[in-house]
Coordinates of C-alpha atoms in Angstrom, one line a residue:
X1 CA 109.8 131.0 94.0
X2 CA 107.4 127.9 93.8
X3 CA 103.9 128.4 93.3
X4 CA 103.0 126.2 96.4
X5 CA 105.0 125.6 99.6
X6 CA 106.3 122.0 99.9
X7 CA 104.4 119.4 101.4
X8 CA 106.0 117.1 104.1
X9 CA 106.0 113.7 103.1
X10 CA 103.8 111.2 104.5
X11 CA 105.3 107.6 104.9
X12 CA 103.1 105.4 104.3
X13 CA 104.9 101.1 104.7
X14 CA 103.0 99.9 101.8
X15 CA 103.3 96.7 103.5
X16 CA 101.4 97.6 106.6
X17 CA 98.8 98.9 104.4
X18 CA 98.4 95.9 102.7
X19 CA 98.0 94.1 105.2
X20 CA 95.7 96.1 107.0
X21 CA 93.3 95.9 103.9
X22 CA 93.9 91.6 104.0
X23 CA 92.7 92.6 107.8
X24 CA 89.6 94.2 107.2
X25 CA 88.9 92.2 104.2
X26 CA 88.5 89.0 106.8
X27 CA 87.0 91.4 109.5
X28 CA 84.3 91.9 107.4
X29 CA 84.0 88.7 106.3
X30 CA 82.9 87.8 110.3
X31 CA 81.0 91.3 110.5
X32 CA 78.6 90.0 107.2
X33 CA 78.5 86.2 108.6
X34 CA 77.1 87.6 111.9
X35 CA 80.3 86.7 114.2
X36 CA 80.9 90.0 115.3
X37 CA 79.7 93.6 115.0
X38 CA 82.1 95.9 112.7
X39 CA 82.5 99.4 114.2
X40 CA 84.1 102.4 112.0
X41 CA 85.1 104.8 114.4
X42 CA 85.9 108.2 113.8
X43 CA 85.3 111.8 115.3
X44 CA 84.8 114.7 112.6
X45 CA 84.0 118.9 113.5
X46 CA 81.2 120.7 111.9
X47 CA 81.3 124.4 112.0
X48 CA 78.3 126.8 111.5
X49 CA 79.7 128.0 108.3
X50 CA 80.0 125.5 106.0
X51 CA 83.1 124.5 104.1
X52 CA 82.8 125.9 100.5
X53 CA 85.4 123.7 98.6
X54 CA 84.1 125.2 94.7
X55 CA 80.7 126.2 94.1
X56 CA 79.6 127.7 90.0
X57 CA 77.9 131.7 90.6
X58 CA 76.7 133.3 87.5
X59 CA 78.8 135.6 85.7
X60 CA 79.0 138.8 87.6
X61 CA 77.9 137.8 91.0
X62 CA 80.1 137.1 93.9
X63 CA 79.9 133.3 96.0
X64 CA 79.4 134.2 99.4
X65 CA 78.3 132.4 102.4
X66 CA 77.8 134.5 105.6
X67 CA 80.8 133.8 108.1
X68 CA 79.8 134.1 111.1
X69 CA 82.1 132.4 114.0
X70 CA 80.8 130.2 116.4
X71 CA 81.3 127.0 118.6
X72 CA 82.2 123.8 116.4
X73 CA 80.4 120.6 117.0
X74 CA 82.2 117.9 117.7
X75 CA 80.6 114.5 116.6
X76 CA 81.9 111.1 117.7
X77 CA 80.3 108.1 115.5
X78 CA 80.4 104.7 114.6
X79 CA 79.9 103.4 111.0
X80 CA 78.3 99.9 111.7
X81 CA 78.5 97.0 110.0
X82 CA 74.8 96.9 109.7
X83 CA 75.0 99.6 107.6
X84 CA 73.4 102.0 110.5
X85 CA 75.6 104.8 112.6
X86 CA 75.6 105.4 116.2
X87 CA 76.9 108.8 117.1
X88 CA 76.9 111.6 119.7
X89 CA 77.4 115.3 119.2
X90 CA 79.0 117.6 121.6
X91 CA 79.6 120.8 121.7
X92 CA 82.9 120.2 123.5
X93 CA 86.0 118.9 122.4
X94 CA 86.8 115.1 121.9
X95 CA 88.6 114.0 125.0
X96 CA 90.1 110.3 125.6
X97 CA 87.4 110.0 128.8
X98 CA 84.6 110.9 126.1
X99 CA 86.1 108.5 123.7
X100 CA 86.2 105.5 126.1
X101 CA 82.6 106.8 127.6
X102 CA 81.6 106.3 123.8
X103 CA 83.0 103.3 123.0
X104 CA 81.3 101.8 126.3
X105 CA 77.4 102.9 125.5
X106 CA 78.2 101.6 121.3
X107 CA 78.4 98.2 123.1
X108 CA 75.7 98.4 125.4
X109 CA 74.0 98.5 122.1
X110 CA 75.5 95.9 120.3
X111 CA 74.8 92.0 121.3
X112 CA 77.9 90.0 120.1
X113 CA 81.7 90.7 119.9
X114 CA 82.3 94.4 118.7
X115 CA 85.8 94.8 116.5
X116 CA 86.0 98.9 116.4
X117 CA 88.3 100.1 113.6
X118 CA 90.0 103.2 114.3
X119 CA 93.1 105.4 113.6
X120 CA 95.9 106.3 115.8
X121 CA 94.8 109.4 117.1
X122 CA 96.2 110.1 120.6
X123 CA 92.6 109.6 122.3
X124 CA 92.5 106.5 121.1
X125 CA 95.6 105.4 122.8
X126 CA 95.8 107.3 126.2
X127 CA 97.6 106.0 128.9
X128 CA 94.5 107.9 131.3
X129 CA 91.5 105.6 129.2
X130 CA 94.1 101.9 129.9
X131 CA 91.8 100.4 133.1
X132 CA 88.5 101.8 130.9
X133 CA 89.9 100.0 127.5
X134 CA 90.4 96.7 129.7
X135 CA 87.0 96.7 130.9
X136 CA 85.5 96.8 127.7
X137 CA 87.7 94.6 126.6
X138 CA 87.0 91.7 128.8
X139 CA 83.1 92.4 127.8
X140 CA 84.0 91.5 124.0
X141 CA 85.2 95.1 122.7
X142 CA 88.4 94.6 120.8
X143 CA 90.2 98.0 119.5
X144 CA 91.3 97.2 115.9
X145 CA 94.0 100.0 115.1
X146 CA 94.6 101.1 111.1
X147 CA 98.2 101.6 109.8
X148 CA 99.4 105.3 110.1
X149 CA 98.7 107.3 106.9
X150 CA 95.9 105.1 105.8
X151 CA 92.3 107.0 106.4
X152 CA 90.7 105.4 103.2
X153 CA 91.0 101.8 105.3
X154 CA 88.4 103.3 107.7
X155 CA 85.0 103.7 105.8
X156 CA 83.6 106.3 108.1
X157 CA 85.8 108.5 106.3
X158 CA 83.8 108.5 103.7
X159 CA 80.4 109.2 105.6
X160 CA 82.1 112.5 106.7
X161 CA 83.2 113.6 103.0
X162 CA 79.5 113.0 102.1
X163 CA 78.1 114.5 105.1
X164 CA 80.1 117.6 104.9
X165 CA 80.0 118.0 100.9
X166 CA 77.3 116.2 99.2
X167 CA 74.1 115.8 101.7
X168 CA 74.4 119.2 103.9
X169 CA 74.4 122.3 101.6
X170 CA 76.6 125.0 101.3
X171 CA 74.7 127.8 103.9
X172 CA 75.5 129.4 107.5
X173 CA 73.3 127.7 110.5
X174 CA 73.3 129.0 113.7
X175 CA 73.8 126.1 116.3
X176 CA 70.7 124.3 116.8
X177 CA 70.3 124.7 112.7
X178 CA 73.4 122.7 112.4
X179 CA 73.3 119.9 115.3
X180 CA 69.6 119.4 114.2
X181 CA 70.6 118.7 110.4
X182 CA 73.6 117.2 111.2
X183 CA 71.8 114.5 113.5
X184 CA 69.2 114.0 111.0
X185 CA 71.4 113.0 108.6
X186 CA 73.3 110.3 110.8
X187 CA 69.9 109.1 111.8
X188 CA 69.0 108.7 108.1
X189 CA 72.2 106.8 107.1
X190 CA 71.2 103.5 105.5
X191 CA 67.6 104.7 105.0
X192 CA 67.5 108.0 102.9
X193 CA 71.3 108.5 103.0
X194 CA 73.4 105.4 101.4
X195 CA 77.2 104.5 101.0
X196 CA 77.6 102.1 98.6
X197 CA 81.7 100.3 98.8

């Protein structure tokens, strides 16, 4: 017997990865000489009990956070080349007509060309959103999409690791608990929250 079931293999074309990184290398090259705005894109779940990766308890006592079940919030955010987010929690889930409703209000706030990096999730590419895409693209939004298997191209990625693990602490909240911190924080990204790359 193994100790751990086998895990399927994720291809990765090293090549298209490569690439992608020459990509966003120059992207952000424009995004810092003021050509375009840079958009991460990315939609990440926060549930009212938190996710306890590891945590140290003295000897003796038990770790325990209360489980109670709930409704998951459903955030939809852009990591901006600015260094500022722009997001939108929902207590729904993430559908393609939300997605391309987002992507239209981010460029109602942005004045110059927006280049939106994103993965290949399915909402991101639905046949349904096609007529919305084109309208945003003919007002200066262009979709920029990541090679499959490569999450660590798209920095937002890393705003929810710290989100989720460093900056919100390991405790139950009950729904308004959790969308007010959690909307706090994004607001604070830049300011009292920083990524450094």
């Amino acid at each position: 017997m193994e100790a751990h079931a086998p895990q399927p293999c994720q291809k990765r074309d090293p090549d298209a990865f490569e690439q992608g990184r020459v990509d966003l290398a120059g992207l952000r090259e424009r995004g810092a000489a003021g050509e375009i705005e840079l958009a991460y894109l990315d939609e990440a779940g926060f549930t009212q009990t938190h996710p306890n990766r590891s945590a140290w308890t003295p000897v003796g006592q038990q770790h325990r956070i209360e489980a109670h079940r709930g409704p998951r919030l459903n955030v939809l955010a852009a990591l901006l080349s600015t260094g500022h987010t722009f997001f939108v929690p929902l207590w729904e889930s993430v559908t393609a007509g939300l997605f391309a409703a987002f992507l239209a209000l981010l460029k109602r706030r942005v004045d110059k060309p927006l280049v939106v990096v994103l993965d290949n999730a399915s909402i991101h590419r639905a046949t349904a959103i096609a007529p919305h895409l084109k309208i945003l693209a003919a007002q200066g939004v262009t979709l920029h999409f990541l090679p499959t298997y490569s999450p660590e191209l798209n920095r937002i990625e890393t705003l929810w690791r710290l989100v989720k693990h460093r900056w919100m602490q390991p405790r139950h909240r009950n729904k308004a608990e959790l969308e007010a911190e959690v909307t706090l924080i994004l607001q604070e990204v830049g300011a009292r929250y920083q990524l450094a790359f």
